Tab-separated table of C-alpha atoms in Angstrom:
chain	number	residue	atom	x	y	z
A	1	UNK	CA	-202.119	-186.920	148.357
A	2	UNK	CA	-199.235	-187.395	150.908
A	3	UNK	CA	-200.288	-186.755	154.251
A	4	UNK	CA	-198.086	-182.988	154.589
A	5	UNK	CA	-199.997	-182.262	151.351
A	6	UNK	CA	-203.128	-182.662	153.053
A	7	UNK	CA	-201.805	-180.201	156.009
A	8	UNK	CA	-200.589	-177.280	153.746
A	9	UNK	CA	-204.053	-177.448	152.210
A	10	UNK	CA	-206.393	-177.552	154.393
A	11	UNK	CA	-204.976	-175.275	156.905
A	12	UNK	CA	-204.187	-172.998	153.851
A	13	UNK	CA	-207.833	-172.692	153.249
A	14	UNK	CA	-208.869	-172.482	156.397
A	15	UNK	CA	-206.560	-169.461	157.271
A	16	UNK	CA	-206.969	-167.957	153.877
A	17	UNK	CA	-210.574	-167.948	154.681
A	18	UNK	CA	-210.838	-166.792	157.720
A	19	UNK	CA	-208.135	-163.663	156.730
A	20	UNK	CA	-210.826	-162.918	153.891
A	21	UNK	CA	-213.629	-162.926	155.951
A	22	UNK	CA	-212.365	-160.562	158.832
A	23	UNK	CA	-213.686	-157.431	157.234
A	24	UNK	CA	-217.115	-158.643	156.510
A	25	UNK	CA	-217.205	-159.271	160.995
A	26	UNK	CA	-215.388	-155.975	161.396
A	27	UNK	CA	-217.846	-154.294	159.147
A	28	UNK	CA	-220.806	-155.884	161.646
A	29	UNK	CA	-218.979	-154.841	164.656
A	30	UNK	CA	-218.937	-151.101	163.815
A	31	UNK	CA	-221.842	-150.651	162.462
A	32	UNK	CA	-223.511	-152.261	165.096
A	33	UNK	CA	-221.303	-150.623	168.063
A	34	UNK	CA	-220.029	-146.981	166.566
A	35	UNK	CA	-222.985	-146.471	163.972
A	36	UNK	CA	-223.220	-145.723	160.450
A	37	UNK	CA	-220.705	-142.561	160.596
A	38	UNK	CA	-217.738	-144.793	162.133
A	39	UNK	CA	-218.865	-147.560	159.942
A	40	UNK	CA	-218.395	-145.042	157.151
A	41	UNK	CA	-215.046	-144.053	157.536
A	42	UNK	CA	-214.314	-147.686	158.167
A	43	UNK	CA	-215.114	-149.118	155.116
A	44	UNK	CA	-213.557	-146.220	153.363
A	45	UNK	CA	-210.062	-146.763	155.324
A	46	UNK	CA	-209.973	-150.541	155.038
A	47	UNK	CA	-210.758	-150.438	151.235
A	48	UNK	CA	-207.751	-147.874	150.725
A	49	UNK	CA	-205.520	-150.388	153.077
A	50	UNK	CA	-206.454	-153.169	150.819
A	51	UNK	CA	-205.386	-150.870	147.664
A	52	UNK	CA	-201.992	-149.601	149.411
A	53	UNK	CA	-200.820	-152.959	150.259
A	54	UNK	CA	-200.583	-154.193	146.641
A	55	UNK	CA	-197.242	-150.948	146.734
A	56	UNK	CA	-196.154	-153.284	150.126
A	57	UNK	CA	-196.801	-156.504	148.316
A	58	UNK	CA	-195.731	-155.882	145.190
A	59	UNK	CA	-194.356	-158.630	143.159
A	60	UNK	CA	-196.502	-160.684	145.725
A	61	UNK	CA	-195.672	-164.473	147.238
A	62	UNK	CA	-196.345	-166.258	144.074
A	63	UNK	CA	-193.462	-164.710	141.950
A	64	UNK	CA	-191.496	-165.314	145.386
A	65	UNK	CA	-192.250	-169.159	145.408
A	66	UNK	CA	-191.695	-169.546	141.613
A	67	UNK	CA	-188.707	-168.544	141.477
A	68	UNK	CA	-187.399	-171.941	141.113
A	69	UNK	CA	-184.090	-171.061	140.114
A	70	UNK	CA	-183.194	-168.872	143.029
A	71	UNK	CA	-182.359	-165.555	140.719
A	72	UNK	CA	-183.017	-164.285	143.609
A	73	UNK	CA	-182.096	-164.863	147.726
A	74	UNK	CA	-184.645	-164.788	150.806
A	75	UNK	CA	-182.502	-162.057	151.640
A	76	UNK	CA	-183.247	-159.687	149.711
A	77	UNK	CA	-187.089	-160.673	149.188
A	78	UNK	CA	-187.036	-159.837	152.476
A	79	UNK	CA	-184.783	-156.475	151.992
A	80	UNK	CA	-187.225	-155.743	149.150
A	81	UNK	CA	-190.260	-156.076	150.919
A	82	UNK	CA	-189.014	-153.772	153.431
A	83	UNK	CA	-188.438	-151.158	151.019
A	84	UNK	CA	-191.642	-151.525	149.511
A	85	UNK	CA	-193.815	-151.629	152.773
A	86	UNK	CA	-192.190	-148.369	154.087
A	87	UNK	CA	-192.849	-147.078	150.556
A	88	UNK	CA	-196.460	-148.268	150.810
A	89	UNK	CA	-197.094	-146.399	153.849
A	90	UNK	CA	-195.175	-142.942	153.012
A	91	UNK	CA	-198.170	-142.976	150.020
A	92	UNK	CA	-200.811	-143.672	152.377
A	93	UNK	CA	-199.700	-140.337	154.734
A	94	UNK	CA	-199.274	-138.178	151.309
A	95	UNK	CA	-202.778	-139.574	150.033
A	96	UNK	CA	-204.539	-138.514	153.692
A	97	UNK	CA	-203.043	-135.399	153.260
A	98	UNK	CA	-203.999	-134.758	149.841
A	99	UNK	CA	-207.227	-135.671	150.667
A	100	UNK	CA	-207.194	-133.360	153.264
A	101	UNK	CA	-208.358	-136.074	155.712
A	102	UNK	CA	-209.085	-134.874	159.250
A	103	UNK	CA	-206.893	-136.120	162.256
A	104	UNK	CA	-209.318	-138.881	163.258
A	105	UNK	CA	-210.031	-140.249	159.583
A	106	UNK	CA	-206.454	-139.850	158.849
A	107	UNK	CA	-205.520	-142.054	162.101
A	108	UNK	CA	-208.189	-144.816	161.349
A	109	UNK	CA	-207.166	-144.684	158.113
A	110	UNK	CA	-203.536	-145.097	158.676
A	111	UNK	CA	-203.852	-147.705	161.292
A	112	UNK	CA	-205.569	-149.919	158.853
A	113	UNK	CA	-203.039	-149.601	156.266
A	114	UNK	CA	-200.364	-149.982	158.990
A	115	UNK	CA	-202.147	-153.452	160.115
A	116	UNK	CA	-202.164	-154.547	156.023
A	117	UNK	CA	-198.072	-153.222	155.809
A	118	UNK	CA	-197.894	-155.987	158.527
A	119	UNK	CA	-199.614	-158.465	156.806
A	120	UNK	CA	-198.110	-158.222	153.781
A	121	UNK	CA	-194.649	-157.836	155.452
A	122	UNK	CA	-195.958	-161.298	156.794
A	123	UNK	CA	-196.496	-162.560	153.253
A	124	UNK	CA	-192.629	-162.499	152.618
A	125	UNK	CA	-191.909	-165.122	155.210
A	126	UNK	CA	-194.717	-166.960	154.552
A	127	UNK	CA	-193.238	-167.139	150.750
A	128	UNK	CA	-190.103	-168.564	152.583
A	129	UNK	CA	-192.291	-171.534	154.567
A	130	UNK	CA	-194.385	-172.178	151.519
A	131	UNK	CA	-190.994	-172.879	149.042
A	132	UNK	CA	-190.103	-175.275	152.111
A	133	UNK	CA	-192.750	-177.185	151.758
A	134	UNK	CA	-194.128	-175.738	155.255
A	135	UNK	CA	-197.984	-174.154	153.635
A	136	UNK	CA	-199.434	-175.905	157.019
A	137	UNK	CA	-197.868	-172.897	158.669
A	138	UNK	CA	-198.934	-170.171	156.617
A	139	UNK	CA	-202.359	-170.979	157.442
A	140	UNK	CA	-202.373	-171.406	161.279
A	141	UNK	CA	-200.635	-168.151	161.430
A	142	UNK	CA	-203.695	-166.949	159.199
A	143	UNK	CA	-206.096	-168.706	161.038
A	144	UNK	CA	-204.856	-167.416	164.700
A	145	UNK	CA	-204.151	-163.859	163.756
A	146	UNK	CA	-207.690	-163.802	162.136
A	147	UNK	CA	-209.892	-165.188	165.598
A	148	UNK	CA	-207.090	-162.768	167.606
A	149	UNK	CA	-208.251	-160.360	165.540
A	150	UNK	CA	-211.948	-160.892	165.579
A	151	UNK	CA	-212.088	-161.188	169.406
A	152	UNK	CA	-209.559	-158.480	170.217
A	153	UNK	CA	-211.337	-155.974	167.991
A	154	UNK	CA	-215.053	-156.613	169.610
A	155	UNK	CA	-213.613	-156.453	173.175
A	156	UNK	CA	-211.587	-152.922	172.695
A	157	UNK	CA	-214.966	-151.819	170.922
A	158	UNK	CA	-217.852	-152.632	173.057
A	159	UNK	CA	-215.781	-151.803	176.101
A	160	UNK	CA	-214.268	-148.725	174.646
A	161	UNK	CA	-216.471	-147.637	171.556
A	162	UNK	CA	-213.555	-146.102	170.305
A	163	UNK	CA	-212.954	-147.116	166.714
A	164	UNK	CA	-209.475	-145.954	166.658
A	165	UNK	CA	-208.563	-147.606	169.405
A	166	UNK	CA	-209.456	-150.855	168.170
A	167	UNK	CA	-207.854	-150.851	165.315
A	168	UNK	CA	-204.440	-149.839	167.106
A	169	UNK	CA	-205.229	-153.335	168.489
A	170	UNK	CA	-205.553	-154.803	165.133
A	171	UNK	CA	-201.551	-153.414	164.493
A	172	UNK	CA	-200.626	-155.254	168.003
A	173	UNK	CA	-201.901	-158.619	167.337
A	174	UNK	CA	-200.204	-158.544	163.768
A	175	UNK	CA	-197.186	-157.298	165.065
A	176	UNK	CA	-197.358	-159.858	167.825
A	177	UNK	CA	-198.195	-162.760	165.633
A	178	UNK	CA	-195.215	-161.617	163.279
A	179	UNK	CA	-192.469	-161.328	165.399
A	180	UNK	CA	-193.135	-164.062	167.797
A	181	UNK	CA	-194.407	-166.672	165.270
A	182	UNK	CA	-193.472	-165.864	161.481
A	183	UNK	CA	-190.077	-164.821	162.127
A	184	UNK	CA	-189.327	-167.099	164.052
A	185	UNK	CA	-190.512	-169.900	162.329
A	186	UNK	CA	-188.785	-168.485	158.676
A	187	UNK	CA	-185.430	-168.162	160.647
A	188	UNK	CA	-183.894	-171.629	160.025
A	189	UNK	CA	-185.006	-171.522	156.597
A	190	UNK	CA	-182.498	-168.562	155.631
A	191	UNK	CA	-179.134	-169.807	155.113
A	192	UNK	CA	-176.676	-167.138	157.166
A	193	UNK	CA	-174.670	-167.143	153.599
A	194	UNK	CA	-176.885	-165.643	151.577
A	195	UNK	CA	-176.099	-162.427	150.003
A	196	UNK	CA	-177.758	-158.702	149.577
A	197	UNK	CA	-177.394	-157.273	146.087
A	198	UNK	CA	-178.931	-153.908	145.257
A	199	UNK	CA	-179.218	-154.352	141.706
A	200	UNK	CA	-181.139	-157.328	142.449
A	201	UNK	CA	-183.575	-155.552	144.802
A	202	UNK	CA	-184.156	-152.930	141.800
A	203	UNK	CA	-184.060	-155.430	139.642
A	204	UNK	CA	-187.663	-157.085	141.713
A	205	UNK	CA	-189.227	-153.761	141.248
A	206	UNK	CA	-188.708	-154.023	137.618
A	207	UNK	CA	-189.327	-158.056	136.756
A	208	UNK	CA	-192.528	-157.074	138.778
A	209	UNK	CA	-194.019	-154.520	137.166
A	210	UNK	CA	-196.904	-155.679	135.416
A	211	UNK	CA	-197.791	-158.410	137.937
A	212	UNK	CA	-197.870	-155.491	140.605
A	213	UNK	CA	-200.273	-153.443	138.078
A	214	UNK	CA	-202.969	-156.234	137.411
A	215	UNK	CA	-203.169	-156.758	141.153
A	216	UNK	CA	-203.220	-152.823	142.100
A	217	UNK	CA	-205.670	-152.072	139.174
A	218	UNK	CA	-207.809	-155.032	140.287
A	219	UNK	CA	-208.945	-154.352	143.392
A	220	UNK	CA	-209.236	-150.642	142.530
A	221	UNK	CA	-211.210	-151.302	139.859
A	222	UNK	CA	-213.971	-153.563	142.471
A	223	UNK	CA	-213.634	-150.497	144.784
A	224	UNK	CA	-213.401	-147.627	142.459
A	225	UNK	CA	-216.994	-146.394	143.634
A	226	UNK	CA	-216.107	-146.259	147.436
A	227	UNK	CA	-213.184	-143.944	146.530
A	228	UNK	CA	-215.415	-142.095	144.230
A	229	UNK	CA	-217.840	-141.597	147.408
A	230	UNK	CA	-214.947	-140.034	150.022
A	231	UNK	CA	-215.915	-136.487	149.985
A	232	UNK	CA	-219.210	-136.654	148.033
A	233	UNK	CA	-221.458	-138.622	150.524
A	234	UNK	CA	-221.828	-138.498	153.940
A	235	UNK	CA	-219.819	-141.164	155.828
A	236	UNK	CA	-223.562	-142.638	156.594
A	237	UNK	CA	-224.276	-143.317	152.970
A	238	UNK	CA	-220.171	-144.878	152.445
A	239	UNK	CA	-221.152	-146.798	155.176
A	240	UNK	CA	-224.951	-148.427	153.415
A	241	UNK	CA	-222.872	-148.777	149.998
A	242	UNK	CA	-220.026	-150.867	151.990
A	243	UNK	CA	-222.923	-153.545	153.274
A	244	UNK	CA	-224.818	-153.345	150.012
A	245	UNK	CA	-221.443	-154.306	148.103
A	246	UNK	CA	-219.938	-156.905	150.465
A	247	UNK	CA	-221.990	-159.530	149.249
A	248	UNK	CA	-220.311	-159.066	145.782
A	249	UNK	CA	-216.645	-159.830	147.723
A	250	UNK	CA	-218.789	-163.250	148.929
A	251	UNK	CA	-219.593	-164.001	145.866
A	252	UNK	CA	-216.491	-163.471	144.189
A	253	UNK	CA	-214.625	-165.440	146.739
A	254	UNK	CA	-217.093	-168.290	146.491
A	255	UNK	CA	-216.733	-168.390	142.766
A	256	UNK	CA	-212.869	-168.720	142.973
A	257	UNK	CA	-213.324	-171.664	144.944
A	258	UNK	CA	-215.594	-173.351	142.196
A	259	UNK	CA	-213.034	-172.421	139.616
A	260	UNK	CA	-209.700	-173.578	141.234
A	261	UNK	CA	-210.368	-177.380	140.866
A	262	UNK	CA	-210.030	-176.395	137.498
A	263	UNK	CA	-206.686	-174.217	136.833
A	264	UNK	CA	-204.653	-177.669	136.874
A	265	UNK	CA	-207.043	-179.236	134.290
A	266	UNK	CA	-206.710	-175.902	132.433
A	267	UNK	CA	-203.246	-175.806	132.320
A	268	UNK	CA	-202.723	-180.030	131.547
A	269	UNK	CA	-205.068	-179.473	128.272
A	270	UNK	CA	-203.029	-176.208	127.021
A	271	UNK	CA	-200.431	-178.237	127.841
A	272	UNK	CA	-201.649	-181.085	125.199
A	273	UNK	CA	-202.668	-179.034	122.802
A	274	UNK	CA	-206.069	-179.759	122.935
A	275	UNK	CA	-208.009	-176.258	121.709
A	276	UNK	CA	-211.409	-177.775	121.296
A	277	UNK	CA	-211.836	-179.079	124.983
A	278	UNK	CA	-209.867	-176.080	126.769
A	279	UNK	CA	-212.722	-174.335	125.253
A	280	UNK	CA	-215.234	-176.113	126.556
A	281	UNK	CA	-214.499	-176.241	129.633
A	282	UNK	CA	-214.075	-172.899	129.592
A	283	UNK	CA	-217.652	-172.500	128.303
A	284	UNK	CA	-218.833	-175.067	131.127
A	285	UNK	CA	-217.391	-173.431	133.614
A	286	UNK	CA	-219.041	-170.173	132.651
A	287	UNK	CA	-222.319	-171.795	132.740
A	288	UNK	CA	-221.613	-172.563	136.492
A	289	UNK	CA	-220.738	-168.970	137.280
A	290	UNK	CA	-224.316	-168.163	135.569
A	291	UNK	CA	-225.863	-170.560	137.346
A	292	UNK	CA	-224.252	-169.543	140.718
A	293	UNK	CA	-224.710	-165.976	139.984
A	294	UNK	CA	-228.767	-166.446	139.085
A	295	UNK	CA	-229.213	-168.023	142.342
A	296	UNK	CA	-227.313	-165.310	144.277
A	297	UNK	CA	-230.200	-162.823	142.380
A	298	UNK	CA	-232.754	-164.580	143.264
A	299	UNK	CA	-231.760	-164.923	146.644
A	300	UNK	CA	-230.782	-160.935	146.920
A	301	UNK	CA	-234.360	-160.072	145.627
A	302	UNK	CA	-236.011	-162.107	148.370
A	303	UNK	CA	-233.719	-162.385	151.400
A	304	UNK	CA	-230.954	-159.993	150.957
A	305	UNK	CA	-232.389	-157.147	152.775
A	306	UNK	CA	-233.897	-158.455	155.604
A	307	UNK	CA	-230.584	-160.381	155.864
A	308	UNK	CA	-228.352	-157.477	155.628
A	309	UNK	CA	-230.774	-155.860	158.129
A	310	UNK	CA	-230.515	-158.220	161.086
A	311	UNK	CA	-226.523	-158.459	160.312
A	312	UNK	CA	-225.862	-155.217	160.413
A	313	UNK	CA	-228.764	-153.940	162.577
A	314	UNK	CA	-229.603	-151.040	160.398
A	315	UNK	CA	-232.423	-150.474	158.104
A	316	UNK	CA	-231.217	-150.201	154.027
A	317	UNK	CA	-234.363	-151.677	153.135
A	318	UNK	CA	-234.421	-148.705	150.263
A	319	UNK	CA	-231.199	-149.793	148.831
A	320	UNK	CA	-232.351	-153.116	147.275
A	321	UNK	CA	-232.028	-151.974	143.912
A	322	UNK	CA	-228.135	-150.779	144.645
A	323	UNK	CA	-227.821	-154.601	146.230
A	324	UNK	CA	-229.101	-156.642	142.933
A	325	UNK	CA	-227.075	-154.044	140.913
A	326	UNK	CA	-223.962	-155.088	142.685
A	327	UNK	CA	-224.676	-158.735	142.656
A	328	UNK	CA	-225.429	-158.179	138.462
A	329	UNK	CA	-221.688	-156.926	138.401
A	330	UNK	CA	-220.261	-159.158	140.517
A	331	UNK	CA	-221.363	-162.309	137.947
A	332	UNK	CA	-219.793	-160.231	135.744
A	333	UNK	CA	-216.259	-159.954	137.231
A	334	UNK	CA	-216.403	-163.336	138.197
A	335	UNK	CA	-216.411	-164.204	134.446
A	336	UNK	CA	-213.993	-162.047	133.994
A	337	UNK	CA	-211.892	-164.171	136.238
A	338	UNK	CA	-212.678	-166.995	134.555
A	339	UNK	CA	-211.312	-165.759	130.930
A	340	UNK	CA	-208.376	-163.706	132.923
A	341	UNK	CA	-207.081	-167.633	134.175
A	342	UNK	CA	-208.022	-168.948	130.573
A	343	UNK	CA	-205.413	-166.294	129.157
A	344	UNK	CA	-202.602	-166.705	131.702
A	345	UNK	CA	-202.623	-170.176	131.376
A	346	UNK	CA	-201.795	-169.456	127.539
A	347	UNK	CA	-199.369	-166.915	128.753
A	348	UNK	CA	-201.252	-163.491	127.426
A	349	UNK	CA	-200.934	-161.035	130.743
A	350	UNK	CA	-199.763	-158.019	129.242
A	351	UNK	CA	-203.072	-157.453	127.233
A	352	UNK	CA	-204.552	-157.704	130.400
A	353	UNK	CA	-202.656	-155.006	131.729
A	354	UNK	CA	-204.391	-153.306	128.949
A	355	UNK	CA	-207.966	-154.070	130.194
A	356	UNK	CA	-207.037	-153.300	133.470
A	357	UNK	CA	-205.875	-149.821	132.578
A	358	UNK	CA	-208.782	-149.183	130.003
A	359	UNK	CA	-211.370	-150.385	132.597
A	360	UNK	CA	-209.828	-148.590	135.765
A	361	UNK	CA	-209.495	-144.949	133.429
A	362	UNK	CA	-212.936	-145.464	132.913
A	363	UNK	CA	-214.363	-146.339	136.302
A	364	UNK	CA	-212.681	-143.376	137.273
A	365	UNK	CA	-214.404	-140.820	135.211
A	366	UNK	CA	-218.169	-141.982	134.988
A	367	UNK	CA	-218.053	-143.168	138.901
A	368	UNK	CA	-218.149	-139.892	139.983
A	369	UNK	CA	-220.060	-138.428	137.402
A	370	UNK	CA	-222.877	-141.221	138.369
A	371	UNK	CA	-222.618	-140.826	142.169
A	372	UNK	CA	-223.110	-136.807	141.593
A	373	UNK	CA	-226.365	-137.408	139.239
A	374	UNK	CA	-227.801	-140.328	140.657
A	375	UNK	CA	-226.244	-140.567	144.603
A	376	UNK	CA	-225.710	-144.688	145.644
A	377	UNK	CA	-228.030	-145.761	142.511
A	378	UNK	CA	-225.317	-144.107	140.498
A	379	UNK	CA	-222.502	-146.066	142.453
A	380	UNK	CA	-223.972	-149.248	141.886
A	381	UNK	CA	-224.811	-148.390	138.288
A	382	UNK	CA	-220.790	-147.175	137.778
A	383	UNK	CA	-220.223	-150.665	139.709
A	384	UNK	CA	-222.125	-153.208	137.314
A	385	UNK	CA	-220.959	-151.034	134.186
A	386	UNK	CA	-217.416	-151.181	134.857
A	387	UNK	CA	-217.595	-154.517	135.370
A	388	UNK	CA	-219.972	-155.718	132.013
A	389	UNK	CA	-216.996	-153.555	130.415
A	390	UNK	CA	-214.266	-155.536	131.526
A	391	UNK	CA	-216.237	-158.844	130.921
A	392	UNK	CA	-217.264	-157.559	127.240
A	393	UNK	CA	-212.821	-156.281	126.737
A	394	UNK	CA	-212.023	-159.857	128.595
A	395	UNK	CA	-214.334	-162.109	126.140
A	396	UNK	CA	-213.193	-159.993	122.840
A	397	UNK	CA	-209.804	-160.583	123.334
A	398	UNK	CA	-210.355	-164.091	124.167
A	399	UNK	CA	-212.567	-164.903	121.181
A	400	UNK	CA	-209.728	-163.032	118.708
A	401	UNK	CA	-207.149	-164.917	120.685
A	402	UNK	CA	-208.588	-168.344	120.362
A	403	UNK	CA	-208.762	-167.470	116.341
A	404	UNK	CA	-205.644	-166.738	115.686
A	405	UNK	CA	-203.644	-169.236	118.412
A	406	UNK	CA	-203.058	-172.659	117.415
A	407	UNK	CA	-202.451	-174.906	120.495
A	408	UNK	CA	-199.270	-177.225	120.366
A	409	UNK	CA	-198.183	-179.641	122.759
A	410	UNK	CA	-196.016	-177.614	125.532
């Protein structure tokens, strides 16, 4: 591994890690400063920002860096992604007013998403330094927007305990980091030639489509229960099922990073035709999700609350049923990952478009009729049955899949 290599991935991780950890400290800091109300609406608003920036992000950064025959220019990426973020945020004011959000929930929540417009507005230029080799980048802008973040965010709320306020410091830093950093750094990689062509820009909404779906419907479907909760629950309770169900976004994000050694080995023995042993891995690698996920159980039952407890300061000590009902689903999506990189390495996405859709349809219904019944026990319930569902769609296909496809040397 050439010495550059090394760069682009290690700082990659480091700010890709640090950008995915920022809510978890955020989620600490208001709890801990504004109280469970605050921390309510928080969790709320910064779940619906995460939703509303797939509309900004779209066709996201890797159909941006694959496009290895330049169909289309940094230009209009950029032009596109434009378009898209101002779309993204004209839904977020017509879904706070549907919602009939009042002023200061509609602020926070519209800060939030304007801080996520920004990072995703980001993403485009960072698709620019990553197709020049230039990764290394990406992640100390990352990294340093993440700590300025972090530190900017505790200081405006211990000194102010004013939520809103600090996330209108969240927007600065991001705007701040973009234009005097991202921009700059992305400028000598546009050539001054390149052309604008609206048919291509319409033609990025199109080619897409479906990536754009599986990404919305994804994290819609892990949060479908916290949008199920606005306007059911008190902002107290939306605030206990956000710390109960961040451990499932740990454990998710530490099971991608015990599956991506993998992808490459994936794809090289597709790519020889060798069925039999892309299977087993497959099955191996399974195993280790098990495994991982019957630790994280075990652990939950016997240190998760008290854990939670001193993190957050507040007492859910009530809620530890919710918390190993969570973790239960969250082994389950991870699988689901697992299979979902199985069948795009064999090229089958639009059928998971399909269990996307199905999955999402169905978290919508029964979430809310299980958070009526049965309150946060019902949330978590919704939560690990959406997410055996998906699994048991997921493994079906895969098993008919594996029947009927012959593998042949790519």
């Amino acid at each position: 591994m050439g010495n550059n290599t090394k760069k682009n991935v290690i700082w990659n991780m480091i700010g890709t890690t640090a950008n995915a950890f920022n809510s978890l400290f955020f989620m600490i800091i208001v709890t801990r400063i504004n109280g469970l109300k605050d921390s309510g609406i928080f969790t709320l608003a910064f779940s619906l920002a995460c939703l509303f920036c797939f509309i900004g992000n779209y066709e996201g950064r890797v159909f941006q860096v694959t496009d290895v025959k330049q169909d289309f220019s940094n230009k209009e990426y950029i032009v596109h992604r434009i378009s898209s973020c101002i779309l993204m945020m004209v839904t977020v004011l017509i879904y706070c007013l549907i919602m009939k959000y009042d002023a200061y929930k509609m602020s926070v929540t519209f800060a939030l998403c304007f801080m996520k417009c920004c990072e995703v507005f980001s993403d485009v230029f960072y698709g620019v330094l990553q197709k020049n080799d230039n990764l290394e980048l990406v992640g100390k802008s990352l990294f340093f927007k993440s700590i300025a973040s972090i530190l900017v965010f505790v200081v405006l709320d211990m000194v102010t305990k004013n939520l809103l306020l600090s996330c209108v410091g969240l927007d600065l830093i991001w705007l701040v980091v973009l234009f005097l950093y991202d921009i700059p750094k992305t400028k000598n990689l546009i050539q001054k030639e390149e052309k604008i062509s609206l048919t291509n820009i319409i033609k990025l909404y199109k080619d897409g489509f479906f990536s754009f779906s599986i990404l919305f419907l994804a994290v819609y479907l892990v949060n479908a229960q916290k949008y199920a909760l606005d306007g059911i629950v008190a902002e107290s309770l939306q605030a206990i099922f956000g710390i109960v169900l961040m451990p499932a976004t740990i454990i998710s994000l530490a099971c991608q990073y015990l599956l991506q050694p993998i992808l490459n080995t994936i794809a090289n023995l597709y790519a020889l035709g060798q069925k039999k042993e892309f299977n087993i891995l497959i099955f191996k690698s399974a195993l280790l999700v098990l495994v991982f996920g019957l630790v994280c159980i075990i652990g939950a039952y016997l240190l998760g609350i008290p854990v939670l407890n001193i993190l957050y300061g507040v007492n859910i000590s009530d809620y530890k049923l919710c918390l190993i009902l969570i973790i239960l689903g969250a082994i389950f999506y991870s699988l689901s990952t697992l299979v979902s990189a199985a069948l795009t390495t064999i090229r089958h996405t639009f059928v998971q478009f399909i269990v996307y859709s199905v999955t999402s349809l169905f978290a919508l219904f029964v979430s809310k009729l299980f958070i009526i019944n049965f309150s946060l026990i019902g949330a978590s319930l919704a939560y690990l049955l959406c997410m055996f569902i998906q699994f048991l769609l997921y493994l079906l296909i895969y098993v008919y899949i594996m029947r009927k496809q012959d593998f042949k040397e790519v």
